[in-house]
Coordinates of C-alpha atoms in Angstrom, one line a residue:
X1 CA 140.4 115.6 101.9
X2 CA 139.4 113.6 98.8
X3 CA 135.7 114.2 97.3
X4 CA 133.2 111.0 96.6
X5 CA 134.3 111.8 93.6
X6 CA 138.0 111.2 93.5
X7 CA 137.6 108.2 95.7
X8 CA 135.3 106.3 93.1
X9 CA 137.8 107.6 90.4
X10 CA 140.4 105.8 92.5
X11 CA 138.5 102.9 93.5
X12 CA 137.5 102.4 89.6
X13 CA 141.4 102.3 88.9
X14 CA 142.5 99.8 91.3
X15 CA 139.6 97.2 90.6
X16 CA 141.7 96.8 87.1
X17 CA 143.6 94.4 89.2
X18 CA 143.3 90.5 88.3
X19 CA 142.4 91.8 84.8
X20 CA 143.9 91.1 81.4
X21 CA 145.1 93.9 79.4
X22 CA 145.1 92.5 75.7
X23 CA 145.9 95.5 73.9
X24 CA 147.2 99.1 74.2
X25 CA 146.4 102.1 72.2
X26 CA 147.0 105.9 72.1
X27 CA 147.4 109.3 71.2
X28 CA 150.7 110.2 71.3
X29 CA 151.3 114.2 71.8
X30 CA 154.8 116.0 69.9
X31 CA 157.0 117.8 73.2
X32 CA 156.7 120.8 70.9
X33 CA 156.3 121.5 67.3
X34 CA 158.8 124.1 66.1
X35 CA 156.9 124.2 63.0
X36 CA 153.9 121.8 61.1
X37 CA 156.7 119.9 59.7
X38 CA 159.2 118.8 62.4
X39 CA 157.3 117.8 65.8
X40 CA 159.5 116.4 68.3
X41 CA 158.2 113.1 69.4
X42 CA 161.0 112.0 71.8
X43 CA 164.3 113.8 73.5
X44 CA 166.7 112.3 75.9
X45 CA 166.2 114.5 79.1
X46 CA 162.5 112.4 78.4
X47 CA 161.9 109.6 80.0
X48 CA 158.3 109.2 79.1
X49 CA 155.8 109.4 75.8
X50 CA 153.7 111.9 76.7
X51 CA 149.7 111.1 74.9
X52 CA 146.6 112.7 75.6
X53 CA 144.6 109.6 76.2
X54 CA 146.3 105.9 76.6
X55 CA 143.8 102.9 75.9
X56 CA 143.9 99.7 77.4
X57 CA 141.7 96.5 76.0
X58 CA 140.9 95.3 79.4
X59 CA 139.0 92.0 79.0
X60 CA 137.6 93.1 76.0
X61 CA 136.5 96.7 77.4
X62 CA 138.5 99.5 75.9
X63 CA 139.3 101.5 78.8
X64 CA 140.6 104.9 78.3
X65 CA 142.9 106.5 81.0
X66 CA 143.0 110.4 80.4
X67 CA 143.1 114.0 82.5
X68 CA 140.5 116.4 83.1
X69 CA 142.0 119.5 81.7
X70 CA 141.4 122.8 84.1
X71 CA 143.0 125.7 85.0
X72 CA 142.9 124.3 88.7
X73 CA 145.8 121.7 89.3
X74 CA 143.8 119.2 91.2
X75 CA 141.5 118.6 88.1
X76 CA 144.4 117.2 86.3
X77 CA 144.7 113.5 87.7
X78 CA 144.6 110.4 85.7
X79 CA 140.6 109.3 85.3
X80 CA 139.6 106.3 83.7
X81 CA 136.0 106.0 81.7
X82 CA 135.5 103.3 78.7
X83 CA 136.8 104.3 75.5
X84 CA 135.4 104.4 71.8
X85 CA 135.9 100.5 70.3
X86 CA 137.8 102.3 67.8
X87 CA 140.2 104.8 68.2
X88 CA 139.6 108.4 66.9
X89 CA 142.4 108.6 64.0
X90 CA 144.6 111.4 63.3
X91 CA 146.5 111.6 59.8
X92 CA 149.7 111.2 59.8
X93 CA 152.1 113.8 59.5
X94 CA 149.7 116.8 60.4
X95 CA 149.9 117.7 63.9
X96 CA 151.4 117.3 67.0
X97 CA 149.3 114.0 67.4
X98 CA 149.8 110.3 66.4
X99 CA 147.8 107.2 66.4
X100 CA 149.7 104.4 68.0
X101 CA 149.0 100.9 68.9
X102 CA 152.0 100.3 70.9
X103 CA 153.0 96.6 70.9
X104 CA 156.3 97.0 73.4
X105 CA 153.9 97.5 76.8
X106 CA 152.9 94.7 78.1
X107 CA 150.1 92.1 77.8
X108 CA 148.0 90.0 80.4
X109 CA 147.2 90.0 84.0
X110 CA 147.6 92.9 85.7
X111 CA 149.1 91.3 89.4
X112 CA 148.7 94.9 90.9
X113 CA 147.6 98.3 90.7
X114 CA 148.9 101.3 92.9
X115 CA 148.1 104.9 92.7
X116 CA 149.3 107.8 94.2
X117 CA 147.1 111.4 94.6
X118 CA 147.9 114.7 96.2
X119 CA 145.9 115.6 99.4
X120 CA 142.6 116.2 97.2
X121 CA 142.7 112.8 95.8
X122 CA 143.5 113.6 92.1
X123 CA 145.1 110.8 91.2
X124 CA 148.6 111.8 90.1
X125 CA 149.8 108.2 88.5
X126 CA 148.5 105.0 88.2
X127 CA 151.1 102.0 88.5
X128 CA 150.6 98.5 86.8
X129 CA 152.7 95.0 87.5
X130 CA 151.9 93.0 84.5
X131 CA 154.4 90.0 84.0
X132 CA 157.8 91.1 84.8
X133 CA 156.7 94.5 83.5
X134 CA 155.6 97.6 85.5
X135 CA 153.8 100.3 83.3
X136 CA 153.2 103.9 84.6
X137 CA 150.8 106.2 84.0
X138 CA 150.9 110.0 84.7
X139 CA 149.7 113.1 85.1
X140 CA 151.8 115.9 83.8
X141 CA 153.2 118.1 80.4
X142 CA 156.6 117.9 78.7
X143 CA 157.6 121.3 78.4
X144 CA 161.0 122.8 76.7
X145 CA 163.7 124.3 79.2
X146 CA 166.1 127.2 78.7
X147 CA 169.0 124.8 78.5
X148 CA 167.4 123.3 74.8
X149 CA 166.1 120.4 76.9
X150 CA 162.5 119.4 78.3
X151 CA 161.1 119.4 81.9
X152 CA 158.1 117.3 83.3
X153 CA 155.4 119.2 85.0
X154 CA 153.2 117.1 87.2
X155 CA 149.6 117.0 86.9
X156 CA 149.3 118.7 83.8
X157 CA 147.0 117.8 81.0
X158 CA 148.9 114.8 79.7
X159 CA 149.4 110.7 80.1
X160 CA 152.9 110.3 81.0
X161 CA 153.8 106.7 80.0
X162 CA 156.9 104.4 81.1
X163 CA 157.6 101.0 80.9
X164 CA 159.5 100.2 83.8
X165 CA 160.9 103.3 84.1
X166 CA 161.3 104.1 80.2
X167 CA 160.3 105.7 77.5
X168 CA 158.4 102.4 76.3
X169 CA 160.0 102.9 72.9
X170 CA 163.6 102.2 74.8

């Protein structure tokens, strides 16, 4: 059964709807990082940029949607708090994080919001119509397979995000 808690995070979520979203923002996370030099960003058997925090500027609120990291799997759904007004920078080429203002997702109203959680309400992704375009938001972790590709575990410590389905990067 979900706690107060979870049920406010969710409510919180879906009152986004009938907002504008005028900018987007994150820190994108590298699938792995074989060494310092060589992080790898993106990988066909990955349809998703994996960040550890996405921002939205919702009517001119940064928003941040992020995890709660814990070793128990029902902390790790997709919470939403305000964010910083500017974004905590990471240089460039030195780590497995990027800054990113991502201009291919989406701008303006958001039409609808939808969210899905497991039976103890963390919410596992957050779902956004805006235009034409549907954005989603998840919980989980890229992680390499034996077969030299990657596999998604769900509600991990990432943001999963897809533009309709898509790495947003195409």
């Amino acid at each position: 059964m979900p706690s107060g808690w979870a049920l406010l995070q969710r409510q919180q979520i879906e009152n986004l709807s009938g907002r504008n979203v005028h900018d987007w923002r994150c820190t994108e996370m590298a699938f792995e990082s074989p060494d310092e030099e060589n992080p790898v960003w993106r990988h066909e058997s990955v349809d998703a940029m994996q960040c550890a925090v996405v921002d939205l500027l919702i009517d001119k609120v940064w928003q941040r949607f992020h995890t709660l990291p814990g070793d128990d799997p029902h902390s790790n759904g997709i919470v939403v708090r305000d964010a910083p007004g500017t974004q905590e920078l990471v240089e460039a080429n030195t780590s497995i994080y990027r800054n990113h203002l991502d201009s291919r997702l989406p701008r303006g109203l958001i039409q609808s919001i939808d969210t899905t959680a497991d039976s103890y309400g963390a919410i596992g992704c957050v779902t956004m119509q805006i235009g034409q375009d549907i954005v989603s938001l998840s919980a989980g972790e890229v992680y390499e397979s034996a077969d030299g590709g990657y596999r998604i575990a769900d509600f991990d410590e990432s943001v999963l995000v897809r533009l309709n389905g898509r790495h947003p990067r195409g």
